[in-house]
């Protein structure tokens, strides 16, 4: 959001009036709006219905963030500007921290717990720099550790992206935290023993009451086994969320937890993106609440959605389980109010509710930005370093519905790297193709000087490159799968981009464009034809692709290991896998070649058509 909120006077969090104003302004959605700004919310607590009202009702507050993805400042490293979007959200744990500290001051830090649901150490050049350029395994401090220690979290769950840089980086990060990293379903490959702390029990001790023990359990989407196979295979296994919680929740209860909160890096939709590749559900938070008895609330992550408050009824107990998901990148903070009452000598949850707070009205917490300022400056110099020039601007804005030079550049560099690497091998004579997805519509390489940040923006994921062998029939099947991204269209337009894309909520990152290196791979995607037979006129070097033709295809590790459930790729022979990051390949290519000239690699090779005639798509 705009600057006006970032330079708020320093007493904002110290004065109770301004603190209340901040919280009142920030509250969005959920049930707790009426209670905003009240100290111990005694009135709300008394009004809360409680069975067997034989004890005092105590309100616990659980604050949550998720999917911070390496964001501390409200800063877009790819644009080199303050972060902004259509809704004027603000990002970064520094702003979330101000909300967290304001709520703690309102309700009392002694009755407040702060947790995170994972995906912390990947996602920005800030995170990348401390994984790869000045790695924390070499002794530097991770900015997310410095920032989160300043916030004072009680625990954080591991997200799938915590595994992106391998176990050594993750262990180094874990050591730098002053709170535990939890993951009950990350277990040792051989023994099945927990690879990380499965839970932590926090004791809330208030004057004149018996201590309340709050168990926090961490769970991660088991997709890590697919997406980060190269980092975890033979080392860490990922049992299903529900399956493992059925084992762990009773143990957590037996260990003394009165209240059980799950920090669950898994969405609430009940769906998976991996088809049958794993026997577990990717987004299992709601199923977890429904099927596993004994859980009181779930802080949901992974799906990057905004869920102020959702209740799921547990089938076995009939109890309402509270779910809340605070969007992503620190844009929101979840505030859960959990009312507990002593019933027959046992603390029990009698009422729960949740509210989200929008961090865009908060100032950045100077304690957090201060701890990360030097790292932020270093990374700004790094990403703004000039590595070459580009003869024509290349924008990815339209790349999900038309052939663009930006995606051609990715495919060219990938295919070129694979071709060079397989020289002298039996596959060297095969034509090389490459796939790339329009991950980031905002990516744009300008004409003139090109910086690391320009190139890095084209490839936001930390994928590595592989080369696999596919037949002509498999190439066709792959493109048919990719074409499922489009909605049916029986006219030639003009049609709006949003009305022909993202069919069945398929995300942009699951639409792949395929291109050839030494000759063009050309095809039409006919949206008037049924799914499964939309690819028309598939040809390589102008000759129709035969079913039994063979190609080497440059592909990212996410796709090759089953991400997006594309056919043929998981079992295809691998001819190249040097574990080199695609983003780094792009940066290295630009650095070595100094000039990016789209006329040397870009051409229009595929188009959207309806009954054979090109469709005009408007942005
Ligand atoms: N190429 C990719 N590399 C790594 N992660 C990816 C890629 N494309 C999508 N994702 C992530 O996979 C998840 C859905 O399957 C989804 O959750 P995420 O981890 O937030 O980012 C997305």
Short mmCIF file of N, CA and C and ligand atoms in Angstrom, two decimals, residues 69 119 160-161 227 273 282 302 304 439 461 463 509 556 558, ligand 1:
data_model
loop_
_atom_site.label_atom_id
_atom_site.label_comp_id
_atom_site.label_asym_id
_atom_site.label_seq_id
_atom_site.Cartn_x
_atom_site.Cartn_y
_atom_site.Cartn_z
N UNK A 69 7.10 -16.74 2.79
CA UNK A 69 7.89 -16.82 1.56
C UNK A 69 8.99 -15.78 1.46
N UNK A 119 6.25 -22.42 4.86
CA UNK A 119 6.74 -21.81 3.61
C UNK A 119 7.38 -20.47 3.95
N UNK A 160 6.21 -27.00 2.54
CA UNK A 160 6.93 -27.77 1.53
C UNK A 160 8.17 -27.02 1.03
N UNK A 161 8.09 -25.71 0.92
CA UNK A 161 9.23 -24.96 0.40
C UNK A 161 10.42 -24.94 1.35
N UNK A 227 7.65 -32.93 -5.01
CA UNK A 227 8.23 -31.66 -5.48
C UNK A 227 9.71 -31.53 -5.13
N UNK A 273 -3.15 -31.80 -6.31
CA UNK A 273 -2.74 -31.47 -7.68
C UNK A 273 -1.98 -32.61 -8.32
N UNK A 282 -3.40 -33.52 -0.76
CA UNK A 282 -2.54 -32.34 -0.66
C UNK A 282 -3.12 -31.29 0.30
N UNK A 302 -0.51 -22.95 2.91
CA UNK A 302 -0.20 -23.59 1.63
C UNK A 302 -1.02 -23.08 0.45
N UNK A 304 -2.61 -20.28 -0.05
CA UNK A 304 -2.57 -18.83 -0.29
C UNK A 304 -3.99 -18.25 -0.37
N UNK A 439 4.62 -18.50 -15.21
CA UNK A 439 4.49 -18.37 -13.75
C UNK A 439 4.08 -16.98 -13.30
N UNK A 461 10.16 -19.75 -9.28
CA UNK A 461 10.36 -20.96 -8.48
C UNK A 461 11.81 -21.41 -8.54
N UNK A 463 13.29 -24.04 -9.25
CA UNK A 463 13.33 -25.34 -9.92
C UNK A 463 14.71 -25.62 -10.49
N UNK A 509 0.59 -21.69 -13.44
CA UNK A 509 1.82 -22.47 -13.41
C UNK A 509 1.62 -23.90 -13.92
N UNK A 556 11.39 -28.89 -15.90
CA UNK A 556 11.79 -28.57 -14.52
C UNK A 556 11.48 -29.74 -13.57
N UNK A 558 9.92 -29.88 -10.83
CA UNK A 558 8.54 -29.91 -10.31
C UNK A 558 7.65 -30.74 -11.24
N1 LIG B 1 7.31 -25.01 -10.97
C1 LIG B 1 7.04 -25.06 -9.67
N2 LIG B 1 8.00 -25.28 -8.78
C2 LIG B 1 7.77 -25.36 -7.47
N3 LIG B 1 6.56 -25.25 -6.91
C3 LIG B 1 5.56 -25.04 -7.76
C4 LIG B 1 5.74 -24.92 -9.17
N4 LIG B 1 4.55 -24.71 -9.72
C5 LIG B 1 3.65 -24.71 -8.71
N5 LIG B 1 4.26 -24.90 -7.53
C6 LIG B 1 3.68 -25.04 -6.19
O1 LIG B 1 3.04 -26.29 -6.11
C7 LIG B 1 1.86 -26.22 -5.31
C8 LIG B 1 0.68 -26.87 -6.02
O2 LIG B 1 0.97 -28.04 -6.57
C9 LIG B 1 1.60 -24.77 -5.09
O3 LIG B 1 1.80 -24.48 -3.77
P1 LIG B 1 2.98 -23.47 -3.48
O4 LIG B 1 4.02 -24.28 -2.89
O5 LIG B 1 2.48 -22.29 -2.82
O6 LIG B 1 3.29 -23.11 -5.01
C10 LIG B 1 2.66 -24.01 -5.89
#
